């Protein structure tokens, strides 16, 4: 095979002329940020697409996550998962809260509600589960636990844009859900993010927190940050939203080809979408059991990298193993997360990935078996 670089993802972009047309008016108004027309329109478009009542846009998903915790005025411990991206835990720590790690489930790698409930104490103020790879958490169980213990429930829904469970949008679970519109996600605004939330009273708070805590022309009531989405990013979002269903349909073809190639292979687990969800095919995670497959995740990673194919060990290392959290967590207390992190590889996945490339990738992966 001739070596051609294949990266783990490739950002979705609208036709150039469509974007140029979308931003044309900005050259007349000279209004580039601070909740302009594009920002307002994207909020309306997303409320519609995500079927949610309340939304606030942000410069990125991470800032959105920090902001919602500040706006909710939380204090104490937040129970979350170590099997996630740095952002989830960092957001908790950076707003002065204490993360507590619970284990994940064997089947879909989302936070285990029973493990969460066992860790709740009088200092717990919130639960932050992650919809890993676009599969949804056990939202009923978490709603029940949060209600019984009087806790806030904030989902990291960065992977779950457009996903529905029994027809209900992923934006409508818990008190709030954070979406990331980073360039590598299923839907992007270059950089961007949003919080969708249940209580409409949060809207002015979130909008003020993302704008220095300014509450009026002559009043500043909070020590807020600067996390506003600008008009060029909002315009990109408006355009990309017109094509996102097409992009997801193309991802489905890619995903189904991968699954066909891996079905029935001993020691290979693909994390297929749950039966009750409308998936977005955000990632292509494959878990390798070295005993049964005959090669480790790291063997497969090295074989692909050797021919310029770039999968990702996502999520590895566990957040609880990060240098910056040394001594704070015990990764062996979350054994399922520890095992999955050591065995998972996410393979290249994007709408325009050609079938021949998928076959080339699968041939190399399957050729690793001893
Ligand atoms: C991408 C991502 C984030 C952060 O979103 P940004 O928009 O990049 O700030 C948070 N959590 C998870 C699980 C993510 O994948």
Coordinates of C-alpha atoms and ligand atoms in Angstrom, one line a residue:
X1 CA 0.0 0.0 0.0
X2 CA 1.3 3.5 -0.8
X3 CA 1.6 5.5 2.3
X4 CA -0.9 8.3 2.5
X5 CA -1.4 10.2 5.7
X6 CA -4.8 9.5 7.3
X7 CA -5.6 11.5 10.4
X8 CA -8.1 10.5 13.1
X9 CA -10.5 13.1 11.9
X10 CA -11.1 15.8 9.3
X11 CA -13.2 18.9 10.1
X12 CA -16.5 19.4 8.3
X13 CA -16.6 22.6 6.3
X14 CA -19.4 24.2 4.2
X15 CA -18.8 25.1 0.6
X16 CA -16.6 28.2 0.6
X17 CA -19.0 30.4 -1.4
X18 CA -21.7 29.6 1.2
X19 CA -19.5 30.8 4.0
X20 CA -18.5 33.9 2.1
X21 CA -22.1 34.7 1.5
X22 CA -22.9 34.2 5.2
X23 CA -20.2 36.6 6.4
X24 CA -20.8 39.2 3.7
X25 CA -23.1 41.4 5.8
X26 CA -20.4 41.6 8.5
X27 CA -18.5 43.8 6.1
X28 CA -21.4 46.2 6.1
X29 CA -22.2 46.2 9.8
X30 CA -18.7 46.0 11.2
X31 CA -20.2 44.1 14.2
X32 CA -17.8 41.2 14.8
X33 CA -18.6 39.9 18.3
X34 CA -20.6 40.7 21.5
X35 CA -23.9 38.8 20.7
X36 CA -24.4 40.1 17.2
X37 CA -26.9 39.0 14.5
X38 CA -25.0 35.8 13.6
X39 CA -24.8 34.8 17.3
X40 CA -28.5 35.4 17.8
X41 CA -29.4 33.5 14.7
X42 CA -27.2 30.5 15.6
X43 CA -28.9 30.4 19.0
X44 CA -32.3 30.2 17.3
X45 CA -31.1 27.6 14.8
X46 CA -29.6 25.4 17.5
X47 CA -32.7 25.7 19.8
X48 CA -34.6 24.4 16.8
X49 CA -32.1 21.6 15.8
X50 CA -31.4 20.4 19.4
X51 CA -35.1 20.8 20.3
X52 CA -34.2 22.6 23.5
X53 CA -35.8 25.5 25.3
X54 CA -32.7 27.3 26.6
X55 CA -29.2 27.8 25.1
X56 CA -26.2 30.0 25.7
X57 CA -23.3 30.0 23.2
X58 CA -19.6 30.1 24.2
X59 CA -16.2 30.5 22.7
X60 CA -15.6 26.8 23.4
X61 CA -17.1 23.9 25.3
X62 CA -14.7 24.0 28.1
X63 CA -15.5 27.6 29.0
X64 CA -19.2 26.7 28.8
X65 CA -18.6 24.0 31.4
X66 CA -16.7 26.3 33.7
X67 CA -19.3 29.0 33.3
X68 CA -22.4 26.9 34.1
X69 CA -20.8 25.6 37.3
X70 CA -20.1 29.2 38.4
X71 CA -23.5 30.4 37.4
X72 CA -25.1 27.6 39.5
X73 CA -23.0 28.8 42.5
X74 CA -21.9 25.3 43.4
X75 CA -19.7 24.5 46.4
X76 CA -18.1 21.1 47.4
X77 CA -17.6 17.9 45.5
X78 CA -18.6 16.9 42.0
X79 CA -18.8 13.2 41.2
X80 CA -17.5 12.5 37.7
X81 CA -15.6 10.0 35.5
X82 CA -11.9 9.5 34.9
X83 CA -12.6 8.1 31.4
X84 CA -13.0 11.5 29.7
X85 CA -11.1 14.4 28.1
X86 CA -9.0 16.7 30.3
X87 CA -11.7 19.4 30.1
X88 CA -14.3 17.7 32.3
X89 CA -12.2 17.4 35.4
X90 CA -10.2 20.6 34.7
X91 CA -13.4 22.6 34.6
X92 CA -14.4 21.3 38.1
X93 CA -11.0 22.1 39.6
X94 CA -10.6 25.5 37.9
X95 CA -13.9 26.7 39.4
X96 CA -12.8 25.7 42.9
X97 CA -14.8 22.5 43.2
X98 CA -13.4 19.0 44.1
X99 CA -13.8 16.2 41.6
X100 CA -14.5 12.7 42.9
X101 CA -14.0 9.7 40.5
X102 CA -16.5 6.9 40.1
X103 CA -16.1 3.9 37.7
X104 CA -17.7 3.4 34.3
X105 CA -20.0 0.7 32.9
X106 CA -18.6 -2.3 31.0
X107 CA -20.9 -2.0 28.0
X108 CA -20.9 1.7 27.0
X109 CA -18.1 3.3 29.1
X110 CA -20.4 5.9 30.6
X111 CA -20.4 6.7 34.3
X112 CA -22.0 3.9 36.5
X113 CA -24.9 5.3 38.5
X114 CA -24.5 2.8 41.3
X115 CA -20.8 3.7 41.7
X116 CA -21.8 7.3 41.8
X117 CA -24.5 6.9 44.4
X118 CA -22.1 5.0 46.7
X119 CA -19.8 8.0 46.7
X120 CA -22.3 10.7 47.6
X121 CA -21.8 12.4 50.9
X122 CA -22.9 15.7 52.6
X123 CA -20.3 17.7 50.6
X124 CA -21.5 16.5 47.2
X125 CA -23.2 19.2 45.2
X126 CA -23.3 17.9 41.7
X127 CA -22.8 14.9 39.3
X128 CA -21.1 15.4 35.9
X129 CA -21.4 12.3 33.7
X130 CA -20.1 12.2 30.1
X131 CA -22.0 10.8 27.1
X132 CA -18.9 8.9 25.9
X133 CA -18.4 8.5 22.1
X134 CA -22.0 9.7 21.7
X135 CA -23.6 6.9 23.6
X136 CA -25.9 8.4 26.3
X137 CA -25.5 7.8 30.0
X138 CA -28.3 6.1 32.0
X139 CA -30.2 9.4 32.2
X140 CA -33.2 8.0 34.1
X141 CA -30.9 6.6 36.9
X142 CA -29.0 9.9 37.2
X143 CA -32.2 12.0 37.2
X144 CA -33.5 9.8 40.0
X145 CA -30.2 9.9 42.1
X146 CA -29.9 13.7 41.6
X147 CA -33.5 14.3 42.7
X148 CA -33.3 12.0 45.8
X149 CA -30.0 13.6 47.0
X150 CA -30.8 17.2 45.9
X151 CA -27.8 17.4 43.5
X152 CA -27.3 19.3 40.3
X153 CA -26.9 17.1 37.2
X154 CA -24.6 18.6 34.5
X155 CA -23.8 16.5 31.4
X156 CA -20.7 16.7 29.4
X157 CA -22.4 16.2 26.1
X158 CA -19.4 17.2 24.0
X159 CA -19.7 13.9 22.0
X160 CA -23.5 13.8 21.8
X161 CA -24.5 16.5 19.4
X162 CA -27.8 15.6 17.7
X163 CA -28.1 12.3 19.5
X164 CA -31.6 11.3 20.7
X165 CA -32.8 8.7 23.1
X166 CA -36.3 7.4 22.4
X167 CA -36.7 10.6 20.4
X168 CA -35.6 12.9 23.3
X169 CA -32.8 15.2 22.4
X170 CA -29.5 14.9 24.3
X171 CA -29.8 18.6 25.1
X172 CA -32.8 17.8 27.4
X173 CA -31.4 15.7 30.2
X174 CA -30.3 16.9 33.6
X175 CA -30.1 20.5 34.7
X176 CA -27.7 21.4 31.9
X177 CA -25.7 19.8 29.0
X178 CA -22.5 21.1 27.5
X179 CA -21.9 20.7 23.8
X180 CA -18.5 21.3 22.1
X181 CA -18.3 22.7 18.6
X182 CA -14.6 22.2 18.3
X183 CA -13.2 21.6 14.8
X184 CA -12.8 17.9 15.6
X185 CA -16.4 17.3 16.6
X186 CA -19.4 16.1 14.6
X187 CA -20.6 19.6 14.3
X188 CA -18.2 22.6 14.5
X189 CA -18.1 26.4 14.7
X190 CA -14.2 26.2 14.3
X191 CA -14.0 26.6 18.1
X192 CA -17.2 26.9 20.1
X193 CA -19.6 25.4 22.5
X194 CA -23.0 25.8 24.2
X195 CA -24.9 25.1 27.4
X196 CA -28.4 23.9 27.0
X197 CA -30.3 24.1 30.3
X198 CA -33.7 23.5 32.0
X199 CA -34.1 26.6 34.2
X200 CA -34.7 29.7 32.0
X201 CA -33.4 31.9 34.9
X202 CA -29.9 30.7 34.1
X203 CA -29.9 32.5 30.7
X204 CA -29.0 36.1 31.9
X205 CA -26.5 34.6 34.4
X206 CA -24.7 32.6 31.7
X207 CA -24.6 35.5 29.3
X208 CA -23.2 37.8 32.0
X209 CA -20.6 35.3 33.2
X210 CA -19.2 34.9 29.7
X211 CA -18.9 38.7 29.4
X212 CA -16.8 39.7 32.5
X213 CA -19.8 39.6 34.8
X214 CA -21.1 42.8 33.3
X215 CA -24.7 43.2 34.2
X216 CA -25.5 46.7 32.9
X217 CA -23.7 49.7 31.3
X218 CA -22.5 50.8 34.7
X219 CA -22.6 47.6 36.8
X220 CA -20.4 44.5 37.1
X221 CA -21.8 42.0 39.6
X222 CA -19.7 38.9 39.0
X223 CA -16.0 38.1 38.5
X224 CA -16.8 36.6 35.1
X225 CA -14.5 35.7 32.3
X226 CA -14.5 36.4 28.6
X227 CA -16.0 33.4 26.7
X228 CA -18.2 34.9 24.0
X229 CA -18.6 33.3 20.6
X230 CA -17.7 35.7 17.8
X231 CA -19.7 36.4 14.6
X232 CA -17.3 34.6 12.2
X233 CA -17.6 31.4 14.3
X234 CA -21.3 31.8 14.6
X235 CA -21.5 32.2 10.8
X236 CA -19.5 29.0 10.3
X237 CA -21.9 27.3 12.7
X238 CA -25.0 28.5 10.8
X239 CA -23.5 27.1 7.5
X240 CA -22.3 23.8 9.1
X241 CA -25.7 23.2 10.7
X242 CA -27.3 23.2 7.2
X243 CA -25.2 20.2 6.3
X244 CA -24.8 18.3 9.6
X245 CA -27.5 15.7 8.8
X246 CA -25.8 14.8 5.5
X247 CA -22.5 14.6 7.4
X248 CA -24.0 12.2 10.0
X249 CA -25.5 10.1 7.2
X250 CA -22.0 9.8 5.6
X251 CA -20.5 8.9 9.0
X252 CA -23.1 6.1 9.3
X253 CA -21.8 4.5 6.1
X254 CA -18.2 4.7 7.4
X255 CA -19.2 3.3 10.8
X256 CA -21.1 0.4 9.3
X257 CA -18.2 -0.6 7.1
X258 CA -15.9 -0.7 10.1
X259 CA -18.3 -2.8 12.1
X260 CA -18.8 -5.2 9.2
X261 CA -15.0 -5.8 9.1
X262 CA -14.7 -6.3 12.9
X263 CA -17.9 -8.3 13.5
X264 CA -17.1 -11.7 14.9
X265 CA -13.4 -11.0 15.3
X266 CA -12.3 -12.6 18.6
X267 CA -11.0 -10.1 21.2
X268 CA -12.3 -7.0 19.3
X269 CA -15.1 -5.0 20.8
X270 CA -16.7 -2.1 18.9
X271 CA -18.8 0.2 21.0
X272 CA -21.9 0.2 18.8
X273 CA -24.7 2.7 19.5
X274 CA -27.3 1.7 22.1
X275 CA -30.5 0.3 20.6
X276 CA -32.7 3.1 21.9
X277 CA -30.7 6.0 20.5
X278 CA -30.4 7.9 17.2
X279 CA -26.6 8.0 16.9
X280 CA -24.2 10.6 15.5
X281 CA -21.3 8.2 14.7
X282 CA -18.9 10.6 16.4
X283 CA -16.0 8.2 17.0
X284 CA -14.8 4.7 16.1
X285 CA -13.6 3.2 19.3
X286 CA -12.2 -0.3 19.2
X287 CA -11.3 -2.2 22.4
X288 CA -8.6 -4.9 22.0
X289 CA -8.4 -7.7 24.5
X290 CA -4.8 -8.8 24.1
X291 CA -5.4 -12.4 25.3
X292 CA -8.1 -13.1 22.8
X293 CA -7.0 -10.8 19.9
X294 CA -3.4 -11.8 20.1
X295 CA -2.0 -8.2 20.1
X296 CA -2.2 -5.2 22.4
X297 CA -3.8 -1.8 21.7
X298 CA -0.3 -0.4 21.6
X299 CA 0.8 -3.0 19.0
X300 CA -2.1 -1.9 16.8
X301 CA -1.3 1.8 17.4
X302 CA 2.3 1.3 16.4
X303 CA 1.4 -0.7 13.2
X304 CA -0.9 2.1 12.0
X305 CA 1.5 4.9 12.9
X306 CA 4.2 3.1 11.0
X307 CA 2.2 3.6 7.7
X308 CA 1.2 7.2 8.6
X309 CA -2.3 6.4 9.8
X310 CA -3.0 8.3 13.0
X311 CA -5.5 6.7 15.4
X312 CA -5.8 8.1 18.9
X313 CA -5.6 6.6 22.3
X314 CA -8.8 8.3 23.4
X315 CA -9.2 8.3 26.4
X316 CA -5.7 7.4 27.6
X317 CA -4.3 8.1 30.1
X318 CA -7.2 8.3 32.5
X319 CA -7.6 11.7 34.0
X320 CA -6.8 10.2 37.4
X321 CA -3.3 9.3 36.1
X322 CA -2.5 12.8 34.8
X323 CA 0.7 14.3 36.3
X324 CA -1.2 17.4 37.4
X325 CA -3.4 15.3 39.6
X326 CA -0.6 13.1 41.1
X327 CA -1.5 11.8 44.5
X328 CA -5.2 12.9 44.3
X329 CA -6.9 9.9 42.8
X330 CA -6.4 6.2 42.8
X331 CA -6.9 4.8 39.3
X332 CA -7.1 1.2 40.7
X333 CA -10.4 2.3 42.4
X334 CA -12.0 2.5 38.9
X335 CA -10.9 -0.8 37.4
X336 CA -13.2 -0.8 34.5
X337 CA -12.0 2.6 33.4
X338 CA -8.4 1.5 33.9
X339 CA -8.9 -1.6 31.7
X340 CA -10.8 0.2 28.9
X341 CA -8.2 3.1 28.8
X342 CA -5.4 0.5 28.4
X343 CA -7.2 -1.3 25.6
X344 CA -9.1 1.3 23.5
X345 CA -8.0 2.9 20.3
X346 CA -10.2 5.3 18.3
X347 CA -9.7 4.8 14.6
X348 CA -10.0 7.5 11.8
X349 CA -13.6 8.5 11.5
X350 CA -15.1 11.3 9.4
X351 CA -17.8 11.8 6.8
X352 CA -15.5 11.7 3.7
X353 CA -13.3 8.8 4.8
X354 CA -13.1 6.6 1.6
X355 CA -14.2 2.9 1.9
X356 CA -10.7 1.9 0.4
X357 CA -9.0 3.7 3.3
X358 CA -11.3 2.0 5.9
X359 CA -10.4 -1.4 4.3
X360 CA -6.6 -0.5 4.4
X361 CA -6.9 0.5 8.1
X362 CA -8.9 -2.7 8.9
X363 CA -6.3 -4.9 7.0
X364 CA -3.5 -3.5 9.1
X365 CA -5.5 -3.8 12.4
X366 CA -6.5 -7.4 11.7
X367 CA -3.0 -8.2 10.5
X368 CA -1.6 -7.5 14.0
X369 CA -3.1 -10.8 15.3
X370 CA -0.5 -13.3 16.2
Ligands
LIG1 C1 -14.0 18.3 23.2 C2 -14.4 17.9 24.5 C3 -14.5 18.9 25.6 C4 -14.1 20.4 25.4 O1 -14.6 21.1 24.4 P1 -13.9 22.3 23.7 O2 -14.9 22.9 22.8 O3 -12.7 21.7 23.0 O4 -13.5 23.2 24.8 C5 -15.0 18.5 26.8 N1 -15.3 17.2 27.1 C6 -15.2 16.3 26.1 C7 -15.6 14.9 26.5 C8 -14.7 16.6 24.9 O5 -14.6 15.6 24.0

